[in-house]
Amino acid sequence: MIISMRPHATKEEIDHVCERIGEFGYKVHSIQGEQRVVIGVVGTGDVTACLESLEATPGVESAVRISAPYKFVSREFKKERTSMRINGVEIGGDEFVVMAGPCSVESEKQIMQTAEGVVAAGAKLLRGGAFKPRTSPYDFQGLELEGLKLLRKAKQATGLGIITEIMSDRDVDMVAEYADVMQVGARNMQNFALLKSLGACGRPVLLKRGMSSTVKELLMSAEYVVAHGNSNVILCERGIRTFETVTRNTCDIAAIPALQELTHLPIVLDPSHATGKRSLVPPLSRAGVAIGADGLLLEVHPCPEKAVSDGAQSLTLQGFRDMMRELKPYIELWKQARLAATAVGV
Ligand code: PEP
Ligand code: MN
């Protein structure tokens, strides 16, 4: 159950509601929000009696039963789309947001050149991994703190907000100091210790779908972050593992509208990891716009053949510019569709 208190409900009213919840045998799982407090309730008991009683309790605006196992992130809990502002850019709203940059931060020259190139072409956030999850322990593991510092330099030069990967709960405070968005990679989608610690990181989280994870498992992972206090979560479809070998992963494009039916959170597409192949990135990006994603997360490198990771799927700066130009009419249509949807409250 989710109990929404009226705005400015008093502490006494909130305490009283929590007491009543206990009397019905339920447990208060979390209390979120300041002006408008939302209480998450778990356990088993007489739901109908509890809901009826709480609805009549002072300070309560609504008490609803959420049947989905993912509660706070479900459309049942919140009908309207969630949007958030990141370094002056709104995601989940009426703007299509492109986040672009290299797979790994490699050097000052590389990140500055990329940042300047992508901002000029219309990117709104700069991506770049400072901590890299690599299949082999012998591959480049990232510049770590040095990489974060370079990302900050690129932000100062271009004004672009930074999205970068966080791999361990131990590094949350350090990465949060430099990142505007904390990226959780596919391999860490079910790193529950990390997800819990991101509940208190004070930054939006971009959660990538695990390569063998279902849509519902992705939503359960998002629920971890939200239930631990952080409602700013962006979901990312980046392809899943199938028997297909022509592409690096199989892009589950239908997951995007499927997710939109199930959750109010913004959803972006990563066509780079979804294909593994530069030539397939522009057509898949068009598909992402057309299907109504909230944005794209793309890999771009000034010299992909020299990239230390994911060169084959990275666009060149020229390729990125061309793609952004080609996407323009699609993004215009996207905006019309989004404004029409907003007008009817979806
Ligand atoms: C990345 O964004 O570079 C990355 C490692 O992606 P994923 O976690 O989707 O494999
Ligand atoms: Mn990569």
mmCIF file of C-alpha atoms and ligand atoms in Angstrom:
data_model
loop_
_atom_site.group_PDB
_atom_site.id
_atom_site.type_symbol
_atom_site.label_atom_id
_atom_site.label_comp_id
_atom_site.label_asym_id
_atom_site.label_seq_id
_atom_site.Cartn_x
_atom_site.Cartn_y
_atom_site.Cartn_z
ATOM 1 C CA MET A 1 0.000 0.000 0.000
ATOM 2 C CA ILE A 2 1.039 3.574 -0.545
ATOM 3 C CA ILE A 3 -0.334 6.266 1.717
ATOM 4 C CA SER A 4 -0.066 9.828 0.420
ATOM 5 C CA MET A 5 -0.404 12.471 3.112
ATOM 6 C CA ARG A 6 -1.888 15.880 2.373
ATOM 7 C CA PRO A 7 0.666 18.627 1.687
ATOM 8 C CA HIS A 8 1.931 20.009 4.985
ATOM 9 C CA ALA A 9 0.426 17.202 7.083
ATOM 10 C CA THR A 10 1.718 17.583 10.622
ATOM 11 C CA LYS A 11 4.258 15.302 12.270
ATOM 12 C CA GLU A 12 1.579 14.181 14.728
ATOM 13 C CA GLU A 13 -0.702 13.187 11.853
ATOM 14 C CA ILE A 14 2.115 11.222 10.190
ATOM 15 C CA ASP A 15 3.026 9.486 13.468
ATOM 16 C CA HIS A 16 -0.620 8.624 14.034
ATOM 17 C CA VAL A 17 -0.932 7.089 10.563
ATOM 18 C CA CYS A 18 2.201 4.992 11.198
ATOM 19 C CA GLU A 19 0.716 3.796 14.468
ATOM 20 C CA ARG A 20 -2.543 2.786 12.770
ATOM 21 C CA ILE A 21 -0.550 0.898 10.115
ATOM 22 C CA GLY A 22 1.146 -1.059 12.900
ATOM 23 C CA GLU A 23 -2.196 -1.825 14.536
ATOM 24 C CA PHE A 24 -3.344 -3.502 11.323
ATOM 25 C CA GLY A 25 -0.245 -5.718 11.373
ATOM 26 C CA TYR A 26 1.569 -3.908 8.549
ATOM 27 C CA LYS A 27 5.052 -2.393 8.528
ATOM 28 C CA VAL A 28 6.052 1.100 7.445
ATOM 29 C CA HIS A 29 8.799 0.497 4.896
ATOM 30 C CA SER A 30 9.695 4.034 3.966
ATOM 31 C CA ILE A 31 8.607 7.600 4.467
ATOM 32 C CA GLN A 32 9.503 9.931 1.604
ATOM 33 C CA GLY A 33 9.073 13.555 0.657
ATOM 34 C CA GLU A 34 9.019 16.649 2.788
ATOM 35 C CA GLN A 35 6.072 18.855 1.830
ATOM 36 C CA ARG A 36 4.044 15.889 0.658
ATOM 37 C CA VAL A 37 4.897 12.784 2.622
ATOM 38 C CA VAL A 38 4.354 9.391 1.004
ATOM 39 C CA ILE A 39 4.408 6.305 3.216
ATOM 40 C CA GLY A 40 5.241 2.906 1.744
ATOM 41 C CA VAL A 41 3.570 0.043 3.608
ATOM 42 C CA VAL A 42 4.418 -3.660 3.353
ATOM 43 C CA GLY A 43 3.229 -6.868 4.977
ATOM 44 C CA THR A 44 0.089 -8.963 5.090
ATOM 45 C CA GLY A 45 -3.209 -8.278 6.742
ATOM 46 C CA ASP A 46 -6.723 -7.087 6.056
ATOM 47 C CA VAL A 47 -6.002 -4.685 3.209
ATOM 48 C CA THR A 48 -9.551 -3.474 2.724
ATOM 49 C CA ALA A 49 -10.102 -2.639 6.379
ATOM 50 C CA CYS A 50 -6.705 -0.934 6.627
ATOM 51 C CA LEU A 51 -7.295 1.149 3.489
ATOM 52 C CA GLU A 52 -10.769 2.211 4.606
ATOM 53 C CA SER A 53 -9.549 3.199 8.026
ATOM 54 C CA LEU A 54 -6.541 5.124 6.734
ATOM 55 C CA GLU A 55 -8.611 7.023 4.193
ATOM 56 C CA ALA A 56 -10.658 8.344 7.088
ATOM 57 C CA THR A 57 -7.610 9.255 9.181
ATOM 58 C CA PRO A 58 -6.712 12.961 9.540
ATOM 59 C CA GLY A 59 -3.953 14.182 7.229
ATOM 60 C CA VAL A 60 -4.354 11.339 4.714
ATOM 61 C CA GLU A 61 -5.045 12.327 1.130
ATOM 62 C CA SER A 62 -5.196 8.868 -0.398
ATOM 63 C CA ALA A 63 -4.443 5.267 0.438
ATOM 64 C CA VAL A 64 -4.028 2.880 -2.468
ATOM 65 C CA ARG A 65 -3.215 -0.761 -2.899
ATOM 66 C CA ILE A 66 -0.516 -1.403 -5.493
ATOM 67 C CA SER A 67 -0.742 -4.879 -6.943
ATOM 68 C CA ALA A 68 2.568 -4.760 -8.872
ATOM 69 C CA PRO A 69 5.596 -5.954 -6.851
ATOM 70 C CA TYR A 70 7.357 -2.752 -7.898
ATOM 71 C CA LYS A 71 5.325 -0.150 -6.040
ATOM 72 C CA PHE A 72 6.719 3.376 -6.195
ATOM 73 C CA VAL A 73 7.867 3.082 -9.795
ATOM 74 C CA SER A 74 4.559 1.681 -11.081
ATOM 75 C CA ARG A 75 1.973 3.529 -13.144
ATOM 76 C CA GLU A 76 -0.549 2.348 -10.556
ATOM 77 C CA PHE A 77 1.188 4.543 -8.010
ATOM 78 C CA LYS A 78 1.675 7.552 -10.293
ATOM 79 C CA LYS A 79 -0.195 8.118 -13.527
ATOM 80 C CA GLU A 80 1.718 11.177 -14.758
ATOM 81 C CA ARG A 81 5.142 10.832 -16.335
ATOM 82 C CA THR A 82 8.088 11.659 -14.040
ATOM 83 C CA SER A 83 10.519 14.270 -15.257
ATOM 84 C CA MET A 84 13.664 15.631 -13.667
ATOM 85 C CA ARG A 85 16.023 18.539 -14.255
ATOM 86 C CA ILE A 86 19.673 17.683 -14.663
ATOM 87 C CA ASN A 87 22.125 20.572 -14.947
ATOM 88 C CA GLY A 88 19.348 22.697 -16.502
ATOM 89 C CA VAL A 89 18.108 19.960 -18.862
ATOM 90 C CA GLU A 90 14.744 18.322 -18.359
ATOM 91 C CA ILE A 91 14.492 14.602 -19.004
ATOM 92 C CA GLY A 92 11.128 12.854 -19.107
ATOM 93 C CA GLY A 93 9.451 16.092 -20.191
ATOM 94 C CA ASP A 94 8.900 17.770 -23.535
ATOM 95 C CA GLU A 95 12.527 17.673 -24.720
ATOM 96 C CA PHE A 96 14.268 14.731 -26.343
ATOM 97 C CA VAL A 97 17.625 14.440 -24.561
ATOM 98 C CA VAL A 98 20.767 13.111 -26.247
ATOM 99 C CA MET A 99 23.647 12.048 -23.979
ATOM 100 C CA ALA A 100 26.868 11.321 -25.821
ATOM 101 C CA GLY A 101 30.559 10.741 -25.262
ATOM 102 C CA PRO A 102 33.210 8.067 -25.208
ATOM 103 C CA CYS A 103 32.851 4.662 -23.620
ATOM 104 C CA SER A 104 35.892 5.430 -21.416
ATOM 105 C CA VAL A 105 37.540 8.671 -20.434
ATOM 106 C CA GLU A 106 41.053 8.173 -21.823
ATOM 107 C CA SER A 107 42.871 11.506 -21.763
ATOM 108 C CA GLU A 108 42.281 15.227 -21.406
ATOM 109 C CA LYS A 109 42.582 15.745 -25.142
ATOM 110 C CA GLN A 110 40.143 12.949 -25.945
ATOM 111 C CA ILE A 111 37.414 14.026 -23.521
ATOM 112 C CA MET A 112 37.711 17.760 -24.308
ATOM 113 C CA GLN A 113 37.598 17.168 -28.047
ATOM 114 C CA THR A 114 34.600 14.876 -27.685
ATOM 115 C CA ALA A 115 32.745 17.212 -25.325
ATOM 116 C CA GLU A 116 33.234 20.185 -27.649
ATOM 117 C CA GLY A 117 32.156 18.149 -30.657
ATOM 118 C CA VAL A 118 29.019 16.674 -29.108
ATOM 119 C CA VAL A 119 27.805 19.908 -27.512
ATOM 120 C CA ALA A 120 28.115 21.707 -30.853
ATOM 121 C CA ALA A 121 26.001 18.972 -32.471
ATOM 122 C CA GLY A 122 23.230 19.232 -29.869
ATOM 123 C CA ALA A 123 24.054 16.753 -27.090
ATOM 124 C CA LYS A 124 22.732 17.815 -23.681
ATOM 125 C CA LEU A 125 24.821 15.595 -21.399
ATOM 126 C CA LEU A 126 28.348 14.205 -21.677
ATOM 127 C CA ARG A 127 28.882 10.513 -20.984
ATOM 128 C CA GLY A 128 32.226 8.906 -20.208
ATOM 129 C CA GLY A 129 33.295 6.030 -17.985
ATOM 130 C CA ALA A 130 35.939 6.655 -15.338
ATOM 131 C CA PHE A 131 35.270 3.276 -13.688
ATOM 132 C CA LYS A 132 34.915 0.574 -16.339
ATOM 133 C CA PRO A 133 33.324 -2.837 -15.844
ATOM 134 C CA ARG A 134 35.397 -5.014 -18.185
ATOM 135 C CA THR A 135 34.887 -8.680 -18.951
ATOM 136 C CA SER A 136 38.636 -9.281 -18.687
ATOM 137 C CA PRO A 137 40.671 -8.166 -15.647
ATOM 138 C CA TYR A 138 43.541 -7.455 -18.049
ATOM 139 C CA ASP A 139 41.602 -4.840 -20.032
ATOM 140 C CA PHE A 140 41.712 -1.101 -19.273
ATOM 141 C CA GLN A 141 39.802 -0.525 -16.024
ATOM 142 C CA GLY A 142 39.342 3.236 -16.277
ATOM 143 C CA LEU A 143 41.202 6.334 -15.072
ATOM 144 C CA GLU A 144 39.052 6.413 -11.906
ATOM 145 C CA LEU A 145 39.461 9.669 -9.932
ATOM 146 C CA GLU A 146 41.661 11.161 -12.649
ATOM 147 C CA GLY A 147 38.875 10.421 -15.154
ATOM 148 C CA LEU A 148 36.294 12.124 -12.943
ATOM 149 C CA LYS A 149 38.499 15.214 -12.775
ATOM 150 C CA LEU A 150 38.792 15.278 -16.556
ATOM 151 C CA LEU A 151 35.009 15.034 -16.851
ATOM 152 C CA ARG A 152 34.723 18.042 -14.559
ATOM 153 C CA LYS A 153 37.103 19.975 -16.805
ATOM 154 C CA ALA A 154 34.978 19.091 -19.823
ATOM 155 C CA LYS A 155 31.871 20.256 -17.984
ATOM 156 C CA GLN A 156 33.507 23.548 -17.122
ATOM 157 C CA ALA A 157 34.511 24.065 -20.754
ATOM 158 C CA THR A 158 31.178 23.139 -22.361
ATOM 159 C CA GLY A 159 28.489 23.447 -19.687
ATOM 160 C CA LEU A 160 27.441 19.839 -20.352
ATOM 161 C CA GLY A 161 26.203 17.845 -17.354
ATOM 162 C CA ILE A 162 28.086 14.605 -16.705
ATOM 163 C CA ILE A 163 26.817 11.048 -16.688
ATOM 164 C CA THR A 164 29.330 8.471 -15.504
ATOM 165 C CA GLU A 165 29.271 4.932 -14.191
ATOM 166 C CA ILE A 166 29.344 3.969 -10.538
ATOM 167 C CA MET A 167 30.469 0.389 -9.896
ATOM 168 C CA SER A 168 30.724 0.047 -6.145
ATOM 169 C CA ASP A 169 28.828 1.329 -3.127
ATOM 170 C CA ARG A 170 32.225 2.334 -1.700
ATOM 171 C CA ASP A 171 32.664 4.971 -4.416
ATOM 172 C CA VAL A 172 29.228 6.618 -4.241
ATOM 173 C CA ASP A 173 30.326 9.798 -2.438
ATOM 174 C CA MET A 174 33.345 10.302 -4.680
ATOM 175 C CA VAL A 175 31.454 9.814 -7.939
ATOM 176 C CA ALA A 176 28.477 11.906 -6.748
ATOM 177 C CA GLU A 177 30.855 14.838 -6.271
ATOM 178 C CA TYR A 178 31.606 14.891 -10.006
ATOM 179 C CA ALA A 179 28.555 13.329 -11.674
ATOM 180 C CA ASP A 180 25.217 14.907 -12.513
ATOM 181 C CA VAL A 181 23.833 11.424 -13.217
ATOM 182 C CA MET A 182 25.069 8.176 -11.673
ATOM 183 C CA GLN A 183 25.043 5.414 -14.286
ATOM 184 C CA VAL A 184 24.502 1.854 -13.100
ATOM 185 C CA GLY A 185 25.770 -0.511 -15.771
ATOM 186 C CA ALA A 186 24.093 -3.647 -17.066
ATOM 187 C CA ARG A 187 26.447 -5.844 -15.021
ATOM 188 C CA ASN A 188 25.460 -4.082 -11.815
ATOM 189 C CA MET A 189 21.698 -3.879 -12.321
ATOM 190 C CA GLN A 190 21.192 -6.325 -9.485
ATOM 191 C CA ASN A 191 24.014 -5.112 -7.252
ATOM 192 C CA PHE A 192 21.569 -4.503 -4.448
ATOM 193 C CA ALA A 193 24.118 -2.997 -2.043
ATOM 194 C CA LEU A 194 24.935 -0.413 -4.727
ATOM 195 C CA LEU A 195 21.260 0.250 -5.518
ATOM 196 C CA LYS A 196 20.498 0.795 -1.821
ATOM 197 C CA SER A 197 23.376 3.206 -1.394
ATOM 198 C CA LEU A 198 22.223 5.194 -4.439
ATOM 199 C CA GLY A 199 18.997 5.874 -2.570
ATOM 200 C CA ALA A 200 20.853 8.518 -0.592
ATOM 201 C CA CYS A 201 23.331 9.788 -3.200
ATOM 202 C CA GLY A 202 21.423 12.987 -3.994
ATOM 203 C CA ARG A 203 21.846 12.520 -7.773
ATOM 204 C CA PRO A 204 19.586 11.071 -10.455
ATOM 205 C CA VAL A 205 20.428 7.473 -11.336
ATOM 206 C CA LEU A 206 20.442 6.002 -14.836
ATOM 207 C CA LEU A 207 19.806 2.284 -14.487
ATOM 208 C CA LYS A 208 20.736 0.071 -17.417
ATOM 209 C CA ARG A 209 18.909 -3.162 -18.044
ATOM 210 C CA GLY A 210 20.982 -6.224 -17.237
ATOM 211 C CA MET A 211 21.898 -8.265 -20.289
ATOM 212 C CA SER A 212 19.866 -11.238 -19.057
ATOM 213 C CA SER A 213 17.251 -9.336 -17.098
ATOM 214 C CA THR A 214 13.536 -9.085 -17.715
ATOM 215 C CA VAL A 215 11.661 -5.803 -17.850
ATOM 216 C CA LYS A 216 10.126 -6.625 -14.485
ATOM 217 C CA GLU A 217 13.515 -7.299 -12.906
ATOM 218 C CA LEU A 218 14.658 -3.902 -14.204
ATOM 219 C CA LEU A 219 11.662 -2.312 -12.509
ATOM 220 C CA MET A 220 12.387 -4.160 -9.256
ATOM 221 C CA SER A 221 15.936 -2.784 -9.327
ATOM 222 C CA ALA A 222 14.597 0.729 -9.908
ATOM 223 C CA GLU A 223 12.258 0.141 -6.958
ATOM 224 C CA TYR A 224 15.312 -0.510 -4.739
ATOM 225 C CA VAL A 225 16.689 2.957 -5.487
ATOM 226 C CA VAL A 226 13.326 4.679 -5.035
ATOM 227 C CA ALA A 227 12.389 2.738 -1.884
ATOM 228 C CA HIS A 228 15.714 3.848 -0.396
ATOM 229 C CA GLY A 229 14.892 7.496 -0.900
ATOM 230 C CA ASN A 230 15.782 8.535 -4.448
ATOM 231 C CA SER A 231 12.863 8.932 -6.822
ATOM 232 C CA ASN A 232 14.971 10.284 -9.696
ATOM 233 C CA VAL A 233 15.637 7.149 -11.706
ATOM 234 C CA ILE A 234 15.990 6.923 -15.490
ATOM 235 C CA LEU A 235 15.735 3.504 -17.125
ATOM 236 C CA CYS A 236 17.872 2.450 -20.072
ATOM 237 C CA GLU A 237 17.304 -0.295 -22.641
ATOM 238 C CA ARG A 238 20.733 -1.388 -23.951
ATOM 239 C CA GLY A 239 19.999 -4.729 -25.553
ATOM 240 C CA ILE A 240 19.785 -8.191 -24.084
ATOM 241 C CA ARG A 241 21.648 -11.403 -24.748
ATOM 242 C CA THR A 242 20.019 -13.817 -27.203
ATOM 243 C CA PHE A 243 21.149 -16.484 -29.676
ATOM 244 C CA GLU A 244 21.740 -13.744 -32.297
ATOM 245 C CA THR A 245 25.371 -12.999 -33.097
ATOM 246 C CA VAL A 246 25.176 -10.418 -35.906
ATOM 247 C CA THR A 247 24.637 -7.737 -33.277
ATOM 248 C CA ARG A 248 26.494 -7.540 -29.952
ATOM 249 C CA ASN A 249 23.161 -7.623 -28.109
ATOM 250 C CA THR A 250 19.562 -7.842 -29.275
ATOM 251 C CA CYS A 251 17.777 -4.550 -28.870
ATOM 252 C CA ASP A 252 14.452 -5.148 -27.166
ATOM 253 C CA ILE A 253 12.848 -2.075 -28.721
ATOM 254 C CA ALA A 254 9.358 -3.136 -27.587
ATOM 255 C CA ALA A 255 10.590 -2.905 -24.002
ATOM 256 C CA ILE A 256 10.353 0.881 -24.311
ATOM 257 C CA PRO A 257 6.569 1.181 -24.832
ATOM 258 C CA ALA A 258 6.093 -1.858 -22.570
ATOM 259 C CA LEU A 259 7.945 -0.027 -19.794
ATOM 260 C CA GLN A 260 5.946 3.126 -20.445
ATOM 261 C CA GLU A 261 2.779 1.185 -19.698
ATOM 262 C CA LEU A 262 4.205 -0.163 -16.458
ATOM 263 C CA THR A 263 6.148 2.804 -15.059
ATOM 264 C CA HIS A 264 6.121 6.600 -14.906
ATOM 265 C CA LEU A 265 9.941 6.816 -14.991
ATOM 266 C CA PRO A 266 11.794 8.212 -18.058
ATOM 267 C CA ILE A 267 13.306 5.637 -20.428
ATOM 268 C CA VAL A 268 16.262 6.102 -22.763
ATOM 269 C CA LEU A 269 17.764 3.867 -25.421
ATOM 270 C CA ASP A 270 21.467 3.043 -25.765
ATOM 271 C CA PRO A 271 21.827 2.060 -29.434
ATOM 272 C CA SER A 272 25.618 1.675 -29.114
ATOM 273 C CA HIS A 273 25.657 -1.289 -26.708
ATOM 274 C CA ALA A 274 22.420 -2.599 -28.211
ATOM 275 C CA THR A 275 24.126 -3.174 -31.572
ATOM 276 C CA GLY A 276 27.894 -3.104 -31.054
ATOM 277 C CA LYS A 277 28.208 -1.757 -34.579
ATOM 278 C CA ARG A 278 28.657 1.871 -35.668
ATOM 279 C CA SER A 279 26.633 1.541 -38.876
ATOM 280 C CA LEU A 280 23.575 0.333 -36.946
ATOM 281 C CA VAL A 281 23.562 3.184 -34.433
ATOM 282 C CA PRO A 282 21.812 5.858 -36.584
ATOM 283 C CA PRO A 283 18.925 3.596 -37.723
ATOM 284 C CA LEU A 284 18.371 2.328 -34.189
ATOM 285 C CA SER A 285 18.501 5.878 -32.851
ATOM 286 C CA ARG A 286 15.715 6.816 -35.276
ATOM 287 C CA ALA A 287 13.723 3.864 -33.980
ATOM 288 C CA GLY A 288 14.280 5.081 -30.426
ATOM 289 C CA VAL A 289 12.917 8.527 -31.266
ATOM 290 C CA ALA A 290 9.987 7.091 -33.213
ATOM 291 C CA ILE A 291 8.987 4.668 -30.479
ATOM 292 C CA GLY A 292 8.857 7.459 -27.912
ATOM 293 C CA ALA A 293 11.952 7.006 -25.737
ATOM 294 C CA ASP A 294 12.851 10.066 -23.639
ATOM 295 C CA GLY A 295 16.367 10.214 -25.016
ATOM 296 C CA LEU A 296 19.453 8.395 -26.247
ATOM 297 C CA LEU A 297 22.729 7.409 -24.603
ATOM 298 C CA LEU A 298 25.404 7.116 -27.290
ATOM 299 C CA GLU A 299 29.095 6.392 -27.633
ATOM 300 C CA VAL A 300 31.136 8.906 -29.633
ATOM 301 C CA HIS A 301 34.930 9.010 -29.985
ATOM 302 C CA PRO A 302 37.184 11.434 -31.892
ATOM 303 C CA CYS A 303 39.160 8.462 -33.254
ATOM 304 C CA PRO A 304 37.251 5.195 -32.701
ATOM 305 C CA GLU A 305 40.035 3.031 -34.102
ATOM 306 C CA LYS A 306 42.239 4.162 -31.206
ATOM 307 C CA ALA A 307 39.537 3.844 -28.525
ATOM 308 C CA VAL A 308 40.554 1.708 -25.540
ATOM 309 C CA SER A 309 37.019 0.323 -25.308
ATOM 310 C CA ASP A 310 34.014 -0.058 -27.597
ATOM 311 C CA GLY A 311 35.597 1.593 -30.659
ATOM 312 C CA ALA A 312 33.565 -0.535 -33.092
ATOM 313 C CA GLN A 313 30.282 0.857 -31.822
ATOM 314 C CA SER A 314 31.445 4.450 -31.334
ATOM 315 C CA LEU A 315 30.385 7.132 -33.792
ATOM 316 C CA THR A 316 33.016 9.557 -35.013
ATOM 317 C CA LEU A 317 32.372 13.242 -34.290
ATOM 318 C CA GLN A 318 31.403 13.699 -37.925
ATOM 319 C CA GLY A 319 29.138 10.634 -37.755
ATOM 320 C CA PHE A 320 27.470 12.051 -34.650
ATOM 321 C CA ARG A 321 26.905 15.426 -36.320
ATOM 322 C CA ASP A 322 25.380 13.744 -39.374
ATOM 323 C CA MET A 323 23.146 11.578 -37.250
ATOM 324 C CA MET A 324 21.930 14.528 -35.173
ATOM 325 C CA ARG A 325 21.072 16.390 -38.364
ATOM 326 C CA GLU A 326 19.185 13.398 -39.740
ATOM 327 C CA LEU A 327 17.303 12.940 -36.474
ATOM 328 C CA LYS A 328 15.925 16.498 -36.487
ATOM 329 C CA PRO A 329 12.653 15.864 -38.362
ATOM 330 C CA TYR A 330 12.021 12.770 -36.265
ATOM 331 C CA ILE A 331 12.567 14.755 -33.071
ATOM 332 C CA GLU A 332 10.096 17.394 -34.348
ATOM 333 C CA LEU A 333 7.457 14.672 -34.721
ATOM 334 C CA TRP A 334 8.439 13.293 -31.321
ATOM 335 C CA LYS A 335 7.778 16.717 -29.770
ATOM 336 C CA GLN A 336 4.334 16.984 -31.341
ATOM 337 C CA ALA A 337 3.439 13.510 -30.087
ATOM 338 C CA ARG A 338 4.785 14.304 -26.614
ATOM 339 C CA LEU A 339 2.885 17.599 -26.347
ATOM 340 C CA ALA A 340 -0.321 15.860 -27.459
ATOM 341 C CA ALA A 341 0.226 13.130 -24.838
ATOM 342 C CA THR A 342 0.949 15.706 -22.135
ATOM 343 C CA ALA A 343 -2.269 17.553 -23.057
ATOM 344 C CA VAL A 344 -4.316 14.433 -22.305
ATOM 345 C CA GLY A 345 -2.289 13.734 -19.154
ATOM 346 C CA VAL A 346 -0.281 10.644 -20.163
HETATM 347 C C1 PEP B 1 28.888 1.604 -20.999
HETATM 348 O O1 PEP B 1 27.928 2.402 -20.991
HETATM 349 O O2 PEP B 1 30.011 1.870 -21.474
HETATM 350 C C2 PEP B 1 28.645 0.230 -20.502
HETATM 351 C C3 PEP B 1 29.595 -0.458 -19.900
HETATM 352 O O3 PEP B 1 27.405 -0.186 -20.761
HETATM 353 P P1 PEP B 1 26.600 -1.498 -20.263
HETATM 354 O O4 PEP B 1 26.623 -1.440 -18.781
HETATM 355 O O5 PEP B 1 25.246 -1.318 -20.856
HETATM 356 O O6 PEP B 1 27.331 -2.696 -20.834
HETATM 357 MN MN MN B 2 30.853 1.077 -23.609
#
